[in-house]
CSV table of C-alpha atoms in Angstrom, one decimal:
chain,number,residue,atom,x,y,z
U,534,UNK,CA,103.2,95.2,110.1
U,535,UNK,CA,106.0,97.6,109.3
U,536,UNK,CA,108.3,97.9,112.2
U,537,UNK,CA,109.2,101.2,113.9
U,538,UNK,CA,112.5,101.4,112.2
U,539,UNK,CA,112.8,98.7,109.5
U,540,UNK,CA,111.2,98.8,106.1
U,541,UNK,CA,110.8,95.2,105.1
U,542,UNK,CA,107.8,93.1,105.8
U,543,UNK,CA,106.1,89.7,105.6
U,544,UNK,CA,104.3,87.9,102.9
U,545,UNK,CA,101.6,85.2,102.8
U,546,UNK,CA,100.4,82.2,104.7
U,547,UNK,CA,103.7,81.4,106.6
U,548,UNK,CA,104.7,84.9,105.6
U,549,UNK,CA,108.5,84.1,105.2
U,550,UNK,CA,110.6,87.1,105.9
U,551,UNK,CA,112.4,88.8,103.0
U,552,UNK,CA,115.7,90.5,103.4
U,553,UNK,CA,116.1,91.8,107.0
U,554,UNK,CA,112.6,90.9,107.8
U,555,UNK,CA,109.4,92.7,106.8
U,556,UNK,CA,108.0,94.4,103.2
U,557,UNK,CA,108.7,92.8,100.0
U,558,UNK,CA,106.3,90.1,101.2
U,559,UNK,CA,103.4,92.5,100.7
U,560,UNK,CA,103.7,91.8,96.9
U,561,UNK,CA,103.4,88.1,97.6
U,562,UNK,CA,100.5,88.8,99.9
U,563,UNK,CA,98.7,90.5,97.0
U,564,UNK,CA,98.9,87.2,95.1
U,565,UNK,CA,97.2,85.3,97.9
U,566,UNK,CA,94.7,88.2,98.2
U,567,UNK,CA,93.9,88.0,94.6
U,568,UNK,CA,93.3,84.3,94.8
U,569,UNK,CA,91.1,84.7,97.9
U,570,UNK,CA,89.2,87.4,96.1
U,571,UNK,CA,88.4,85.2,93.2
U,572,UNK,CA,87.2,82.3,95.4
U,573,UNK,CA,85.1,84.7,97.5
U,574,UNK,CA,83.5,86.3,94.5
U,575,UNK,CA,82.7,82.8,93.2
U,576,UNK,CA,81.2,81.7,96.5
U,577,UNK,CA,79.3,84.8,97.3
U,578,UNK,CA,78.4,86.0,93.8
U,579,UNK,CA,79.1,89.6,94.7
U,580,UNK,CA,81.6,91.6,96.7
U,581,UNK,CA,80.5,93.5,99.7
U,582,UNK,CA,77.3,91.7,100.4
U,583,UNK,CA,77.6,90.1,103.8
U,584,UNK,CA,74.7,88.1,105.2
U,585,UNK,CA,74.6,90.3,108.3
U,586,UNK,CA,74.3,94.1,108.3
U,587,UNK,CA,77.5,95.8,107.3
U,588,UNK,CA,79.6,97.6,109.9
U,589,UNK,CA,78.0,100.9,110.7
U,590,UNK,CA,79.8,102.9,113.4
U,591,UNK,CA,83.5,102.1,113.4
U,592,UNK,CA,86.6,103.3,115.2
U,593,UNK,CA,89.8,104.5,113.7
U,594,UNK,CA,92.6,102.2,115.0
U,595,UNK,CA,96.1,103.6,114.5
U,596,UNK,CA,99.5,102.0,114.2
U,597,UNK,CA,101.1,104.9,116.1
U,598,UNK,CA,104.7,104.2,115.2
U,599,UNK,CA,106.1,107.7,116.1
U,600,UNK,CA,108.1,108.7,119.1
U,601,UNK,CA,106.3,111.0,121.5
U,602,UNK,CA,109.6,112.5,122.6
U,603,UNK,CA,110.4,114.2,119.3
U,604,UNK,CA,108.5,117.2,118.0
U,605,UNK,CA,106.7,115.4,115.1
U,606,UNK,CA,105.8,112.4,117.2
U,607,UNK,CA,104.5,114.5,120.0
U,608,UNK,CA,102.3,116.3,117.6
U,609,UNK,CA,100.8,113.1,116.3
U,610,UNK,CA,100.2,111.7,119.7
U,611,UNK,CA,98.5,115.0,120.6
U,612,UNK,CA,96.3,114.7,117.5
U,613,UNK,CA,95.2,111.2,118.8
U,614,UNK,CA,94.4,112.8,122.2
U,615,UNK,CA,92.3,115.5,120.5
U,616,UNK,CA,90.3,112.9,118.6
U,617,UNK,CA,89.1,111.4,121.8
U,618,UNK,CA,87.3,108.0,121.6
U,619,UNK,CA,87.1,108.5,117.8
U,620,UNK,CA,90.5,106.7,117.8
U,621,UNK,CA,89.5,103.4,119.4
U,622,UNK,CA,93.0,101.9,119.4
U,623,UNK,CA,96.6,103.2,119.1
U,624,UNK,CA,99.6,100.8,118.9
U,625,UNK,CA,102.6,102.1,120.7
U,626,UNK,CA,105.9,100.8,119.3
U,627,UNK,CA,109.2,102.2,120.8
U,628,UNK,CA,111.5,99.6,119.2
U,629,UNK,CA,109.7,96.6,117.6
U,630,UNK,CA,108.5,96.0,121.1
U,631,UNK,CA,108.7,97.7,124.5
U,632,UNK,CA,112.4,98.4,124.1
U,633,UNK,CA,115.1,97.9,126.7
U,634,UNK,CA,113.8,100.1,129.5
U,635,UNK,CA,110.8,102.3,130.5
U,636,UNK,CA,110.5,105.5,128.5
U,637,UNK,CA,108.9,108.5,130.2
U,638,UNK,CA,107.8,109.9,126.9
U,639,UNK,CA,105.8,106.8,126.1
U,640,UNK,CA,104.4,106.6,129.6
U,641,UNK,CA,103.0,110.1,129.2
U,642,UNK,CA,101.7,109.3,125.7
U,643,UNK,CA,99.9,106.2,127.0
U,644,UNK,CA,98.5,108.1,129.9
U,645,UNK,CA,97.2,111.0,127.9
U,646,UNK,CA,95.7,108.9,125.1
U,647,UNK,CA,94.0,106.6,127.7
U,648,UNK,CA,92.5,109.6,129.5
U,649,UNK,CA,91.2,110.8,126.1
U,650,UNK,CA,89.3,107.6,125.5
U,651,UNK,CA,91.8,105.7,123.3
U,652,UNK,CA,93.0,102.2,124.2
U,653,UNK,CA,96.8,102.0,123.8
U,654,UNK,CA,98.2,98.6,123.2
U,655,UNK,CA,101.8,97.6,123.0
U,656,UNK,CA,103.6,96.1,120.0
U,657,UNK,CA,105.1,92.6,120.3
U,658,UNK,CA,106.7,90.8,117.4
U,659,UNK,CA,105.8,87.1,117.3
U,660,UNK,CA,108.2,86.3,114.4
U,661,UNK,CA,105.8,83.6,113.1
U,662,UNK,CA,107.2,81.7,116.1
U,663,UNK,CA,110.3,81.0,114.2
U,664,UNK,CA,108.5,78.8,111.6
U,665,UNK,CA,110.0,80.7,108.8
U,666,UNK,CA,113.5,80.9,110.2
U,667,UNK,CA,113.1,84.3,111.8
U,668,UNK,CA,115.3,84.6,114.8
U,669,UNK,CA,114.7,86.1,118.3
U,670,UNK,CA,116.8,89.0,119.4
U,671,UNK,CA,119.4,86.6,120.7
U,672,UNK,CA,119.5,84.6,117.5
U,673,UNK,CA,117.3,81.6,118.2
U,674,UNK,CA,114.5,80.2,116.0
U,675,UNK,CA,112.8,77.6,118.2
U,676,UNK,CA,109.1,78.0,119.3
U,677,UNK,CA,110.3,77.8,122.9
U,678,UNK,CA,112.7,80.8,122.4
U,679,UNK,CA,110.1,82.8,120.6
U,680,UNK,CA,107.5,82.1,123.3
U,681,UNK,CA,109.9,83.2,126.0
U,682,UNK,CA,110.7,86.5,124.1
U,683,UNK,CA,107.0,87.2,123.5
U,684,UNK,CA,106.1,86.6,127.2
U,685,UNK,CA,109.0,88.7,128.3
U,686,UNK,CA,107.9,91.6,126.0
U,687,UNK,CA,104.4,91.4,127.3
U,688,UNK,CA,105.6,91.4,130.9
U,689,UNK,CA,107.8,94.5,130.2
U,690,UNK,CA,105.0,96.4,128.5
U,691,UNK,CA,102.8,95.9,131.6
U,692,UNK,CA,105.6,96.5,134.1
U,693,UNK,CA,106.6,99.8,132.5
U,694,UNK,CA,103.3,101.1,131.2
U,695,UNK,CA,100.5,99.3,133.0
U,696,UNK,CA,100.2,102.0,135.6
U,697,UNK,CA,99.8,104.5,132.7
U,698,UNK,CA,96.8,102.7,131.4
U,699,UNK,CA,98.2,100.2,128.9
U,700,UNK,CA,95.1,98.4,127.5
U,701,UNK,CA,96.6,95.3,125.8
U,702,UNK,CA,99.0,93.8,123.3
U,703,UNK,CA,99.4,93.9,119.5
U,704,UNK,CA,100.9,90.6,118.3
U,705,UNK,CA,102.6,91.3,115.0
U,706,UNK,CA,104.1,89.0,112.3
U,707,UNK,CA,101.4,86.4,113.0
U,708,UNK,CA,100.7,83.2,111.2
U,709,UNK,CA,97.3,83.0,109.5
U,710,UNK,CA,96.9,79.3,108.8
U,711,UNK,CA,95.6,76.7,111.3
U,712,UNK,CA,98.6,74.5,110.8
U,713,UNK,CA,98.7,70.7,111.0
U,714,UNK,CA,96.3,69.6,113.8
U,715,UNK,CA,95.9,73.3,114.6
U,716,UNK,CA,99.5,73.6,115.7
U,717,UNK,CA,99.9,77.2,114.4
U,718,UNK,CA,96.7,78.7,115.8
U,719,UNK,CA,97.4,77.0,119.1
U,720,UNK,CA,100.5,79.0,119.5
U,721,UNK,CA,98.5,82.2,119.2
U,722,UNK,CA,95.7,80.9,121.4
U,723,UNK,CA,98.4,80.1,124.0
U,724,UNK,CA,99.9,83.6,124.1
U,725,UNK,CA,96.4,85.1,124.2
U,726,UNK,CA,95.5,83.0,127.2
U,727,UNK,CA,98.7,83.7,129.1
U,728,UNK,CA,98.4,87.4,128.4
U,729,UNK,CA,94.9,87.5,129.7
U,730,UNK,CA,95.6,85.4,132.7
U,731,UNK,CA,98.5,87.6,133.8
U,732,UNK,CA,96.7,90.8,132.9
U,733,UNK,CA,92.9,90.5,133.2
U,734,UNK,CA,91.0,92.6,130.8
U,735,UNK,CA,93.9,92.9,128.3
U,736,UNK,CA,92.8,93.6,124.7
U,737,UNK,CA,94.6,91.3,122.3
U,738,UNK,CA,95.2,91.8,118.5
U,739,UNK,CA,96.8,89.3,116.1
U,740,UNK,CA,98.2,90.8,112.8
U,741,UNK,CA,98.9,88.4,110.0
U,742,UNK,CA,98.3,91.3,107.6
U,743,UNK,CA,96.2,89.0,105.5
U,744,UNK,CA,93.0,87.0,106.0
U,745,UNK,CA,93.3,84.6,108.9
U,746,UNK,CA,91.6,81.2,108.8
U,747,UNK,CA,88.4,81.0,110.9
U,748,UNK,CA,90.2,78.9,113.5
U,749,UNK,CA,91.8,82.2,114.7
U,750,UNK,CA,88.4,83.6,115.6
U,751,UNK,CA,89.0,83.0,119.3
U,752,UNK,CA,92.8,83.3,119.2
U,753,UNK,CA,92.6,87.1,119.9
U,754,UNK,CA,90.0,89.7,120.5
U,755,UNK,CA,90.7,91.4,117.1
U,756,UNK,CA,92.3,90.2,113.9
U,757,UNK,CA,94.0,92.4,111.2
U,758,UNK,CA,92.5,90.8,108.1
U,759,UNK,CA,94.0,93.3,105.6
U,760,UNK,CA,97.2,95.3,105.5
U,761,UNK,CA,98.1,96.8,102.2
U,762,UNK,CA,97.7,99.6,99.6
U,763,UNK,CA,94.5,101.3,98.5
U,764,UNK,CA,95.0,99.9,95.0
U,765,UNK,CA,94.9,96.4,96.4
U,766,UNK,CA,92.1,97.1,98.8
U,767,UNK,CA,89.8,98.5,96.1
U,768,UNK,CA,89.4,95.0,94.5
U,769,UNK,CA,89.9,92.8,97.6
U,770,UNK,CA,87.2,90.6,99.1
U,771,UNK,CA,87.4,89.3,102.7
U,772,UNK,CA,86.8,85.6,103.4
U,773,UNK,CA,83.2,84.6,103.8
U,774,UNK,CA,83.6,84.0,107.5
U,775,UNK,CA,84.5,87.7,108.1
U,776,UNK,CA,81.6,88.9,105.9
U,777,UNK,CA,79.1,86.7,107.7
U,778,UNK,CA,80.4,87.4,111.3
U,779,UNK,CA,78.0,89.0,113.7
U,780,UNK,CA,80.6,91.2,115.4
U,781,UNK,CA,82.4,93.7,113.1
U,782,UNK,CA,84.6,94.7,116.1
U,783,UNK,CA,86.5,91.4,115.5
U,784,UNK,CA,88.1,92.8,112.3
U,785,UNK,CA,90.6,95.6,111.5
U,786,UNK,CA,91.7,96.8,108.1
U,787,UNK,CA,94.9,98.8,107.5
U,788,UNK,CA,95.1,100.7,104.2
U,789,UNK,CA,98.0,102.8,103.1
U,790,UNK,CA,98.8,104.8,99.9
U,791,UNK,CA,95.2,106.2,100.0
U,792,UNK,CA,96.1,109.5,98.5
U,793,UNK,CA,92.9,111.6,98.2
U,794,UNK,CA,89.9,112.2,100.3
U,795,UNK,CA,87.8,110.6,97.6
U,796,UNK,CA,89.9,107.5,97.9
U,797,UNK,CA,89.4,107.7,101.7
U,798,UNK,CA,85.7,107.9,101.3
U,799,UNK,CA,85.7,104.8,99.1
U,800,UNK,CA,87.9,103.0,101.6
U,801,UNK,CA,85.6,103.8,104.5
U,802,UNK,CA,82.5,102.7,102.5
U,803,UNK,CA,84.2,99.5,101.4
U,804,UNK,CA,85.4,98.7,104.9
U,805,UNK,CA,81.9,98.9,106.3
U,806,UNK,CA,80.6,96.7,103.5
U,807,UNK,CA,83.4,94.2,104.4
U,808,UNK,CA,82.4,94.2,108.1
U,809,UNK,CA,85.4,95.8,109.6
U,810,UNK,CA,84.8,97.5,112.9
U,811,UNK,CA,88.2,99.0,113.0
U,812,UNK,CA,89.9,100.9,110.1
U,813,UNK,CA,93.0,103.0,109.5
U,814,UNK,CA,93.6,104.7,106.1
U,815,UNK,CA,96.5,107.0,105.3
U,816,UNK,CA,98.0,108.7,102.3
U,817,UNK,CA,101.4,107.7,103.6
U,818,UNK,CA,103.2,105.0,101.7
U,819,UNK,CA,106.2,102.6,101.8
U,820,UNK,CA,108.7,102.1,103.2
U,821,UNK,CA,106.8,102.8,106.5
U,822,UNK,CA,103.3,104.1,106.1
U,823,UNK,CA,102.7,104.1,109.9
U,824,UNK,CA,105.2,106.8,110.9
U,825,UNK,CA,102.9,109.8,110.4
U,826,UNK,CA,99.2,110.6,110.8
U,827,UNK,CA,97.0,112.2,108.2
U,828,UNK,CA,96.3,115.9,109.0
U,829,UNK,CA,93.7,118.6,108.3
U,830,UNK,CA,90.5,117.8,106.5
U,831,UNK,CA,91.7,114.2,105.6
U,832,UNK,CA,92.0,113.3,109.2
U,833,UNK,CA,88.7,115.0,110.3
U,834,UNK,CA,86.9,113.2,107.4
U,835,UNK,CA,88.4,109.9,108.5
U,836,UNK,CA,87.1,110.4,112.0
U,837,UNK,CA,83.7,111.5,110.9
U,838,UNK,CA,83.4,108.9,108.2
U,839,UNK,CA,84.1,106.0,110.4
U,840,UNK,CA,81.7,107.2,113.1
U,841,UNK,CA,78.8,107.7,110.6
U,842,UNK,CA,76.4,105.4,108.9
U,843,UNK,CA,77.6,103.4,105.9
């Protein structure tokens, strides 16, 4: 996921960071995606033909990477409030995490969105648990150091915004392969368990930004199985286990550089065929497509399209 203030991103299966950490990897993710598409098409014989009924009613789920204390950001948060429960999830991200102290602007944004029917969850960077050499904020790469930082960020999110209605945690920069003897997925299952034990009812999301292996099905409540451009999404096919899953609410697709309403309509239709219960499409593009919201008829059509029948 593109951070709140950095433009680089991750790549494929271990998703090694490029540059300062997060975007050039999206091109490499496209290579993995293309390979997965070919395999899925061979196995299924057709794209968009899941064994179960395709997702019908969906929810928009927004990476809300805009500051509610500035004029533009306040306008976007107000737009989320006005959408009501049509926006099922919004990810708050002050500073690639909860930041260094509570922020009254974010507290009010969380409270208002929650009162409008949107679940606001807090951004936490997992840094692939250091498996790619990514460092914690204090320069460490060990699994133990990353685990400690993740747990501290979760604790701060709830300490500062729990009383405002914070609904859960968005674990970004996630691994997507099981790992030897399930070593990788066990890391995410672990932070999922500790988060839910400390904060009963917490909604958890893992974002590898590319298809996760089926071993991740119980590692979080929701998995972001696609994060990329409309051009890539148009020819992408999810793994068979997503297509055949009985609960579309397990899956979230994030599609940027979707310029026209016709492209939006196609994206909504494809996302339902691909069994995604959560979707966000935007005409915004790199370096950070999550720092605005669509407006006008594009936004209203996104809300109505996801709520309608496929």
